XYZ file of C-alpha atoms in Angstrom:
541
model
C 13.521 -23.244 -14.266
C 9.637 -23.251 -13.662
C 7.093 -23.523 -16.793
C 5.905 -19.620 -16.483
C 2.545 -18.477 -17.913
C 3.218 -15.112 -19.314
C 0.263 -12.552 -19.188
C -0.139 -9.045 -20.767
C 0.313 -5.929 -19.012
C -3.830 -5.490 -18.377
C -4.145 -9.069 -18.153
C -1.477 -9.126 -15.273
C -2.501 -6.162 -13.648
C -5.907 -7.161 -13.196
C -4.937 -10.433 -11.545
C -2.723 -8.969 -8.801
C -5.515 -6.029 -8.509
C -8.058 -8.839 -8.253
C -6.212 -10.274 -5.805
C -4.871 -7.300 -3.687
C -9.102 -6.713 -3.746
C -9.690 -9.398 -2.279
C -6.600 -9.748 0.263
C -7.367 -5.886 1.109
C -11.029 -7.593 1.639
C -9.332 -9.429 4.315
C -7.383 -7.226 5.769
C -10.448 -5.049 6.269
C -12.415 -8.362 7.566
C -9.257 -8.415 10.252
C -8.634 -4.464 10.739
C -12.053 -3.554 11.488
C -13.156 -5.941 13.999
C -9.437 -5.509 15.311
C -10.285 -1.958 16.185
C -13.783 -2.538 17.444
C -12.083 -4.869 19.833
C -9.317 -2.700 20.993
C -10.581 0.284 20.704
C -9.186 3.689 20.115
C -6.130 3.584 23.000
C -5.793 -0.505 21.824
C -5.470 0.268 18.158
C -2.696 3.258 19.221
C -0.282 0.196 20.196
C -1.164 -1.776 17.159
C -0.374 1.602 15.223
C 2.483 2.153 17.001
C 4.386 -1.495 16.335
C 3.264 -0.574 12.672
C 5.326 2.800 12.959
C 8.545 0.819 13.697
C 7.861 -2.276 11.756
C 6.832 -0.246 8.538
C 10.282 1.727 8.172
C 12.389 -1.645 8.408
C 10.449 -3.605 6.703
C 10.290 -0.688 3.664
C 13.560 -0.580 3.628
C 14.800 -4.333 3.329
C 11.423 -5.753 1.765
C 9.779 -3.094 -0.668
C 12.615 -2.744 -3.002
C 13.209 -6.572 -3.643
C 10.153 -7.614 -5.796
C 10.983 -4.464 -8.275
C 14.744 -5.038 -8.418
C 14.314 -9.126 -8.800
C 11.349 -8.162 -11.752
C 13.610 -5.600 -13.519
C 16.542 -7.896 -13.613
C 14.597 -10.902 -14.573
C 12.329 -8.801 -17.067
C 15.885 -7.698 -19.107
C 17.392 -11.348 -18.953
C 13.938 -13.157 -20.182
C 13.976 -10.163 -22.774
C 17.789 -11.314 -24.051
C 17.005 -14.704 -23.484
C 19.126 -15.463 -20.716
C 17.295 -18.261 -19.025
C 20.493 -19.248 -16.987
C 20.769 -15.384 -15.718
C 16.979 -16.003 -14.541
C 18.107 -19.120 -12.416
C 21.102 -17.374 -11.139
C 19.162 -14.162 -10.065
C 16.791 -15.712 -8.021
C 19.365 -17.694 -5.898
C 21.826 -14.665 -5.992
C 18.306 -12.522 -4.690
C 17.262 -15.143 -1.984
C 21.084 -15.412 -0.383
C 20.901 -11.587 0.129
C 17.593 -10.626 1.254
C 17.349 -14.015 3.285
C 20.094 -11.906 5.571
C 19.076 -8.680 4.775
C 15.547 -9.622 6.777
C 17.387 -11.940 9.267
C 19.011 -8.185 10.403
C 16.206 -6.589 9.977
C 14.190 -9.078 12.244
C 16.450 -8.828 14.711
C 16.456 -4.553 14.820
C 12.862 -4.625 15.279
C 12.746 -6.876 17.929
C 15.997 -5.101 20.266
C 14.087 -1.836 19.182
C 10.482 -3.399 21.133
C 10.875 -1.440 24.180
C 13.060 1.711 23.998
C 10.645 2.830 20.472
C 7.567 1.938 22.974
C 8.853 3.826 25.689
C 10.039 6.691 23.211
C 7.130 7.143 21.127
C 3.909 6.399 23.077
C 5.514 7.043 26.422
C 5.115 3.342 27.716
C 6.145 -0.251 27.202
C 2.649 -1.120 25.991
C 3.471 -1.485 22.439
C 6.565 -3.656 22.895
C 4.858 -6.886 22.822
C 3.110 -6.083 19.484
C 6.541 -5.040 18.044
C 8.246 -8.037 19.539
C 6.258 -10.430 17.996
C 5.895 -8.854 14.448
C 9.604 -9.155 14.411
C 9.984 -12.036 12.227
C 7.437 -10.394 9.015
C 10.720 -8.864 8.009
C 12.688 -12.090 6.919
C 9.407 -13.795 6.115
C 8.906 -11.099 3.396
C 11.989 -10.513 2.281
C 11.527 -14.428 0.967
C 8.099 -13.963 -0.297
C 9.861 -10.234 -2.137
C 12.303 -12.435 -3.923
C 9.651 -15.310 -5.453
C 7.180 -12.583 -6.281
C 9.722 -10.518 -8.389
C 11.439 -13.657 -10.115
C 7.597 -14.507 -11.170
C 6.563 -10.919 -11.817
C 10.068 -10.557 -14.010
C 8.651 -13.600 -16.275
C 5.016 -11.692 -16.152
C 3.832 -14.496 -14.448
C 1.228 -12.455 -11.592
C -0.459 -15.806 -10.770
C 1.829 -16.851 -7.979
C 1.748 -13.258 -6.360
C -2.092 -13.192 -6.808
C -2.525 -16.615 -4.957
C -0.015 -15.504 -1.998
C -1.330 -12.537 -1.465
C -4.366 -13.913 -0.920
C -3.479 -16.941 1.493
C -1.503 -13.857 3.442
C -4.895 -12.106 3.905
C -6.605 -15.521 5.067
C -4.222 -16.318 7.714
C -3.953 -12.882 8.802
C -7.955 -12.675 9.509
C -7.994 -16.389 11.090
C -4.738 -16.263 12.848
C -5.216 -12.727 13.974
C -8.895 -12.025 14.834
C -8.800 -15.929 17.168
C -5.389 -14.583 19.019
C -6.932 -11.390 20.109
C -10.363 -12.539 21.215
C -8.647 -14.997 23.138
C -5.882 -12.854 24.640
C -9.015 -10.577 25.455
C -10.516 -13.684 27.723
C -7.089 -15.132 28.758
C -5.034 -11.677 29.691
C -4.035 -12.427 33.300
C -2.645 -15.850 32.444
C -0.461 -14.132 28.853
C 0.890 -11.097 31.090
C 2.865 -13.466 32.667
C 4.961 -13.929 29.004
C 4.622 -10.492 27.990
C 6.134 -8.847 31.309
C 5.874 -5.094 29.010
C 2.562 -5.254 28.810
C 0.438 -3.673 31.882
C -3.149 -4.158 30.245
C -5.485 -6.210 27.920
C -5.368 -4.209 25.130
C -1.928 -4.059 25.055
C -2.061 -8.024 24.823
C -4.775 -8.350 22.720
C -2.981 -5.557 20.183
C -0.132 -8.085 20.509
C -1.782 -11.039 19.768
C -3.324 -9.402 17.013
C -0.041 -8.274 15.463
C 1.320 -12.470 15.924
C -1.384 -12.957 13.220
C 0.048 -10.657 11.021
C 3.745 -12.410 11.412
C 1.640 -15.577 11.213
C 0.299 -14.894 7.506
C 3.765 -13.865 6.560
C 5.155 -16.795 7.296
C 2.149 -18.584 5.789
C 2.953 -16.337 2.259
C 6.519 -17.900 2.414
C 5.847 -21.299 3.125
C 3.196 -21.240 -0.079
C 6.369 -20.840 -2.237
C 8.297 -22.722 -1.202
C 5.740 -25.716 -2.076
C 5.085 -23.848 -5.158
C 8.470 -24.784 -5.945
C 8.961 -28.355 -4.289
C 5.723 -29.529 -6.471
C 5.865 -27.020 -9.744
C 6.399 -29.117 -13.099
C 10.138 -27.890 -13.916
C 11.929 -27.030 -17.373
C 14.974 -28.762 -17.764
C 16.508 -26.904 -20.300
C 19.744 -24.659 -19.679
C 20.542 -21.139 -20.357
C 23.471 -18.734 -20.916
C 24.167 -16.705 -18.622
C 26.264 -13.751 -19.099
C 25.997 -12.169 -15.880
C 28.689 -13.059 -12.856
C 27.032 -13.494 -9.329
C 28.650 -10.320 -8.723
C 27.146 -8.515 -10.768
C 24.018 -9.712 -10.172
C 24.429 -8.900 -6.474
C 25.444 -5.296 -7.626
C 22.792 -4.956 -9.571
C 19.857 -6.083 -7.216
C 21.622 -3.432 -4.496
C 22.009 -0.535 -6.556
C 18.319 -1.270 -7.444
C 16.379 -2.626 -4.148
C 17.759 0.352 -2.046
C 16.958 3.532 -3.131
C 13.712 1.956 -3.718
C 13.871 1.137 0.143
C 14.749 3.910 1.361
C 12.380 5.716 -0.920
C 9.799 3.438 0.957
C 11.060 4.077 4.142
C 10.966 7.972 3.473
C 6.929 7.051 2.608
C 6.336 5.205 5.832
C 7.910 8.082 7.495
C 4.501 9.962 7.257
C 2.829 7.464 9.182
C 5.548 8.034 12.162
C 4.979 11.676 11.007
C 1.620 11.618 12.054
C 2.009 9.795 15.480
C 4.396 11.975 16.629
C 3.019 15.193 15.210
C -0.701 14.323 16.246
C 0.167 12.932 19.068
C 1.995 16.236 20.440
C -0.390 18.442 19.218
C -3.068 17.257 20.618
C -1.323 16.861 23.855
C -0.110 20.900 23.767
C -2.985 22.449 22.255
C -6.050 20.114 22.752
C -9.326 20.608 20.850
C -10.540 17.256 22.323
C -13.040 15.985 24.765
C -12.516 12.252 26.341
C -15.331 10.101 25.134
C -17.253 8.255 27.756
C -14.583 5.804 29.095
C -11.585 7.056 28.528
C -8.991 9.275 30.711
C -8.450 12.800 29.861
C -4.270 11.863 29.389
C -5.252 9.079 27.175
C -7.476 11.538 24.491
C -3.990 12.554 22.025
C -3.720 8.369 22.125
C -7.430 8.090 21.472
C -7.212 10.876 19.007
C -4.151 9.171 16.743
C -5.170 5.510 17.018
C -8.944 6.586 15.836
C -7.074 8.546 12.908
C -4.933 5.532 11.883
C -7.079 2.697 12.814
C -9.598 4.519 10.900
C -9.525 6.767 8.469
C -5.904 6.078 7.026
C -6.857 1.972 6.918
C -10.006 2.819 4.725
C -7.533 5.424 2.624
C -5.492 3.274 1.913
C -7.752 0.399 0.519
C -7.738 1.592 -3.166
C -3.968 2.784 -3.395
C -3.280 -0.891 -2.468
C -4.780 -2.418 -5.121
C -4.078 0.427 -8.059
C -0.141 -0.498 -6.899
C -0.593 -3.713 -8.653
C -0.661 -1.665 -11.585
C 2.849 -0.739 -11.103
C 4.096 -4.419 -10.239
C 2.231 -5.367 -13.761
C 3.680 -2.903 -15.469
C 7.358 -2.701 -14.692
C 8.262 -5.932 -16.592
C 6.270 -4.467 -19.796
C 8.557 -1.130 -19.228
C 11.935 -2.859 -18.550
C 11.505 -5.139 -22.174
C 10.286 -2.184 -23.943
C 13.137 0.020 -22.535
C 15.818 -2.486 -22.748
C 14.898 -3.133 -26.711
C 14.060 0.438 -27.556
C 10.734 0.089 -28.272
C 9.855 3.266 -27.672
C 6.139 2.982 -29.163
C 5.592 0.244 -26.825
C 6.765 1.998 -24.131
C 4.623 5.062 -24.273
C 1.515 2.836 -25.289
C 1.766 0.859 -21.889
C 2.932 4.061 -19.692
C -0.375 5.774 -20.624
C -2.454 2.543 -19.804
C -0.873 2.382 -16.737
C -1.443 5.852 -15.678
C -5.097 5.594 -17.170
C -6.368 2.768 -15.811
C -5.127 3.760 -12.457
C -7.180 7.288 -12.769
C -9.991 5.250 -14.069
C -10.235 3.124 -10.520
C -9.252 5.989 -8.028
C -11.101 9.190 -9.115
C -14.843 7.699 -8.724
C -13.622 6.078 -5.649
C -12.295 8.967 -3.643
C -15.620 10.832 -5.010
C -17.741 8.334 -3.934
C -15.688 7.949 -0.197
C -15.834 11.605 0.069
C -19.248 12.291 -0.416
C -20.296 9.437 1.701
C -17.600 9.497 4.340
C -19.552 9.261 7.182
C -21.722 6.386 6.240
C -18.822 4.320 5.171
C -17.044 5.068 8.102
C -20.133 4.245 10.005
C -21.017 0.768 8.323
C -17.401 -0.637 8.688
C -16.941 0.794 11.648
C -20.478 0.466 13.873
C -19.225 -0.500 17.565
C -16.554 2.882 17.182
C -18.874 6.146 16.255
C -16.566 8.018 19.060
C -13.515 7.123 16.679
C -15.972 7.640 13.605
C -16.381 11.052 14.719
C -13.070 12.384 14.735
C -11.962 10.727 11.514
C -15.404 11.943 9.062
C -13.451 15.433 7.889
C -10.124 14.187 8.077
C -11.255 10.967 5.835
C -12.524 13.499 3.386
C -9.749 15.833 3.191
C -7.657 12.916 2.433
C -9.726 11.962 -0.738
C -7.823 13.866 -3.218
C -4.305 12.716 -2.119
C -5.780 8.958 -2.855
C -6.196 9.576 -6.605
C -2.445 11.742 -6.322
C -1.142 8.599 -4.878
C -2.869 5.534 -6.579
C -1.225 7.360 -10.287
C 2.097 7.718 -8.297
C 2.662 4.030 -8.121
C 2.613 3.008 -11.445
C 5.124 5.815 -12.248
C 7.242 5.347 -9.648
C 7.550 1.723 -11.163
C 8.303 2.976 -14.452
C 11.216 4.823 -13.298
C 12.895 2.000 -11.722
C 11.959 -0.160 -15.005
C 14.196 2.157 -16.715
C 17.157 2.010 -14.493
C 15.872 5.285 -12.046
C 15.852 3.737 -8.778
C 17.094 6.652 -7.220
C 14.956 8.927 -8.666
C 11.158 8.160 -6.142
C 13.847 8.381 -2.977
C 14.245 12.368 -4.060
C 10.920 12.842 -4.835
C 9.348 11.400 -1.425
C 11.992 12.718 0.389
C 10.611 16.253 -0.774
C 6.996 15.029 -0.044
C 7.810 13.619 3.397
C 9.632 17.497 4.043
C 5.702 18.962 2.883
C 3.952 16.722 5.195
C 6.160 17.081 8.290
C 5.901 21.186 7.489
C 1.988 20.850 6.995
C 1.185 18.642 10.250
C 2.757 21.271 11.808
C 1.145 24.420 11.129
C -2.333 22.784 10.084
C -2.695 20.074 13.269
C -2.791 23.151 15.949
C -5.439 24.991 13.987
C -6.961 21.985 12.523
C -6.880 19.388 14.964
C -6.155 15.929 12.692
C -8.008 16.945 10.105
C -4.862 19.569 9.302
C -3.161 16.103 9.018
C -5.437 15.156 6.752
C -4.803 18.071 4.492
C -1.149 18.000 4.467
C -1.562 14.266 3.381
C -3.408 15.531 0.395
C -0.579 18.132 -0.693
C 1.872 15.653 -0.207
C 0.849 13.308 -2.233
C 0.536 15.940 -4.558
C 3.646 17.284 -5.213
C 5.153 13.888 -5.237
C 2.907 12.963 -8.465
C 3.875 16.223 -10.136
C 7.856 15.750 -9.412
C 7.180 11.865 -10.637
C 4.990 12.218 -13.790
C 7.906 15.329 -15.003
C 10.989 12.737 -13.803
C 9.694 10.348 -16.090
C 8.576 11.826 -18.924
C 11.777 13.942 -19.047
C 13.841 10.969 -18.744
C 11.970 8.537 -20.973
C 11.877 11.198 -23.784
C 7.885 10.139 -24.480
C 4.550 11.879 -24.446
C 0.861 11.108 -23.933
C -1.990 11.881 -24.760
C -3.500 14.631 -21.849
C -7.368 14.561 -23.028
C -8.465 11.032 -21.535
C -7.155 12.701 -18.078
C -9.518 15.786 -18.602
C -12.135 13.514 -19.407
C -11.458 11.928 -15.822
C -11.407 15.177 -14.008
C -14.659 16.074 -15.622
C -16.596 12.695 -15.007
C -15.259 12.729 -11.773
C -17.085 15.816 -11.042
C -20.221 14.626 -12.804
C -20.112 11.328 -10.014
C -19.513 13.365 -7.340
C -22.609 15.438 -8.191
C -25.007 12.932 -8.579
C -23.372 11.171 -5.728
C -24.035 13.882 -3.368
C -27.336 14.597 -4.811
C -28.459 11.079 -4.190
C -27.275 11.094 -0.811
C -29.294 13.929 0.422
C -32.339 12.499 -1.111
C -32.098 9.547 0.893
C -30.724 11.256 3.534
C -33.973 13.533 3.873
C -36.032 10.519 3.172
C -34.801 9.009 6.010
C -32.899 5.619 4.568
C -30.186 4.129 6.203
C -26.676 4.342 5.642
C -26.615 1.298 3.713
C -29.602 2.146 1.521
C -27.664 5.750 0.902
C -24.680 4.174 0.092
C -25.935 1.802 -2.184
C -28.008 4.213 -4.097
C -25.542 6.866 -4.470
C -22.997 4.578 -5.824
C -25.651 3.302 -8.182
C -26.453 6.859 -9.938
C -22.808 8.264 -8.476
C -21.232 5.539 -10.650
C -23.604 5.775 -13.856
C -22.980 9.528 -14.352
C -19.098 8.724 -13.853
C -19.198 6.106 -16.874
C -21.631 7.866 -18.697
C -20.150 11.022 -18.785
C -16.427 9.466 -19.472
C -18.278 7.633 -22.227
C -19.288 10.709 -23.851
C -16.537 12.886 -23.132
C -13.858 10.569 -24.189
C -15.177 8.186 -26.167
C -12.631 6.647 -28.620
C -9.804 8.273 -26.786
C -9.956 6.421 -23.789
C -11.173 3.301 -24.924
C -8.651 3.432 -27.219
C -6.250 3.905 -23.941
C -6.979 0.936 -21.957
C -6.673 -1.083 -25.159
C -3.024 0.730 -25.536
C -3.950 2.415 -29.047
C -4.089 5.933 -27.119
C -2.136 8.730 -29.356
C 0.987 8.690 -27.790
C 4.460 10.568 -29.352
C 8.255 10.438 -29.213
C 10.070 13.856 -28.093
């Protein structure tokens, strides 16, 4: 077994946050040229290999890093070192074929989903070569779980990171060059009738690039890593293991799958709408028939990329936290366990209600800076971006308790909840999207989000039998409000006075941000220190 260096819950979680920063960093370093390149009909490809890719790849990849951490989490707990060996090779011989299958659906699935959902075969080169990112991550799943198990974050942290690298390199070179070079590719991409359809290709072989890149850095981690050669009982069969990682990885897959749903939600809903009952002029350049495209890849080039740049990192909150759950579960330490399930669900509040403030008062500078060659796309996406604002705080405190509930052995229980959710947003696209145009998307995003969080926060507290303290979370609402405010009031000052989007930004994040900590400071004081150093008030039912 590997030497492990074992971290605390806050010490953990700010690792893999640090370093799902700086990979989402990366990814908006590659997504945002990406879609000044392509454009608003190249990026609806892109989004549209995404829309098959992100189903299969939920489904045999998201579950495996919780169910591999849970099961190594209870065996370190015991002190079962041999179970810990045998996990990990029971994990990898599964999943290894698990992706292999899934790898393979995605690529027979290239053409008929292209031809099905955007009514062409220029999105089956994109999802032909993003193919292989499904066994590629279900290897990188396993390692990160077996580490995260052992609260070890450092390996995650570092992978995550070379992923983001390789995806900007690999994938920003490809697609400038199949931009220059697209009559000599169509001849190995016979689907593809256009440029963007081969640059949104070779942008998508970048992604499948830094997957494999993830996977290769651990498997060195392993041929070079210093190794303990002690034993360890085991008192788990191979059987059981398998059994165990199963009943764990998929209902959290499917529950995945059910939350990538929305995303196919919206390109079929938006897509249709727009097509039936317009609302949309062509920008300069493009064909009328191409606006619903135009229309859905600005919305999820766009505004749903920049959405979901905090959720991504506040989810390393959950990955820090299940391991803490799962030993304080497994031994009964109930204290323990509603100490670190309020600093989970704090610190995640913390980081996403100033943000979403912040984003939704200045949504159309942000927009505007990060995206400067697109202000056709920018312009659709301002309201929508804002309307989405509350569902990112709803979702960023969803994580960490959907985590929890698999830590103590509810799997199951996040599948029923975003099934529910997924039911909300399919009904709300609907009857907001002809009224609304994609902002109505936008706002059934928002409610989505928020009944899953309500059905998650009373699954777990019902089933965990603890309590926490509710005033730190007023104190968020209120400072929230407070930034917000001063945000706003910033802005306009500038605005009037004639700065530049930068300028307003930074200033109204400067006094935005001071009123936010100064008012939590005074309304919460002790209490929510006394949180994030896990010495909240918390209770047993």
């Amino acid at each position: 077994m590997i030497k492990i260096r074992k971290q605390d819950f806050l010490k953990g979680s700010l690792i893999l946050m640090l370093s799902a920063a700086a990979a989402k960093v990366l990814g908006a370093v590659f997504k945002i040229p990406l879609t000044n390149m392509l454009g608003g009909v190249g990026m609806s490809y892109f989004s549209c290999a995404y829309s098959l890719f992100l189903p299969v790849y939920a489904l045999t990849v998201t579950g495996i890093s919780s169910a591999a951490a849970r099961l190594t989490a209870q065996a370190s707990a015991l002190g079962l070192y041999g179970d810990v060996k045998r996990i990990r090779r029971v994990a990898l011989a599964i999943f290894s074929a698990v992706g292999a299958v899934g790898s393979g659906l995605v690529f027979l699935l290239a053409r008929p989903f292209s031809v099905f959902s955007a009514g062409g075969t220029e999105a089956a080169p994109a999802i032909a070569v993003i193919a292989p990112s499904v066994f590629f991550g279900c290897i990188t799943a396993v390692e990160r779980g077996c580490y995260e198990g052992l609260n070890d974050m450092y390996p995650t942290a570092v992978s995550q990171v070379i992923e983001g690298a390789v995806r900007v390199g690999a994938g920003l070179w490809l697609c400038s060059y199949a931009l220059g070079h697209s009559d000599a590719l169509a001849e190995y991409l016979p689907f593809a009738v256009d440029e963007r359809a081969l640059a949104a290709a070779a942008g998508m072989l970048g992604v499948t690039l830094s997957s494999a890149a993830a996977a290769l850095f651990f498997a060195l981690a392993r041929l070079f890593a210093v190794r303990d050669k002690t034993g360890g009982e085991c008192a788990q069969s191979t059987g059981d293991i398998a059994r165990e990682l199963l009943s764990t990885a998929l209902p959290t897959g499917l529950g995945a799958v059910v939350t990538n749903l929305t995303a196919v939600i919206d390109m079929w809903t938006v897509i249709w709408c727009i097509s039936r009952f317009g609302g949309y002029e062509a920008p300069v350049g493009t064909d009328a028939s191409d606006v619903p495209q135009f229309v859905y890849g600005s919305f999820a080039g766009i505004a749903i990329t920049v959405f979901n740049l905090v959720p991504s990192v506040t989810n390393m909150l959950g990955k820090g936290i299940l391991p803490c759950v799962a030993e304080a579960w497994t031994s009964k330490n109930f204290a323990s366990l509603a100490a670190r399930s309020e600093q989970a669900l704090y610190t995640a509040a913390v980081i996403a209600v100033p943000a979403a403030c912040g984003m939704g008062v200045l949504s159309g500078e942000v927009l505007g800076v990060l995206f400067p060659r697109q202000s056709d796309e920018v312009e659709i996406c301002v309201g929508a971006f804002r309307c989405m604002m509350p569902g990112m705080v709803f979702l960023c405190v969803s994580f960490p308790l959907f985590s929890m509930l698999q830590a103590i052995g509810r799997a199951g229980t996040p599948l029923k909840i975003m099934s529910a959710g997924t039911i909300v947003k399919l009904a709300g696209n609907m009857l907001l999207i002809p009224v609304m145009g994609v902002e109505g998307a936008a706002v059934s995003t928002s409610v989505c989000y928020g009944v899953i969080l309500a059905a998650a926060a009373f699954a777990y507290f019902r089933t965990s039998g603890i309590s926490v303290d509710y005033r730190p979370f007023v104190s968020l609402v209120y400072s929230g409000t407070m930034c917000a405010g001063a945000a706003w009031l910033t802005a306009d000052i500038c605005r009037r006075a004639g700065l530049g989007s930068i300028a307003v930004i930074l200033a109204a994040a400067f006094f935005g941000g001071g009123a936010y900590f100064l008012s939590l400071w005074l309304s919460s004081g002790r209490t929510g220190l006394g949180v994030l150093k896990g010495a909240g008030g918390h209770g047993i039912h």
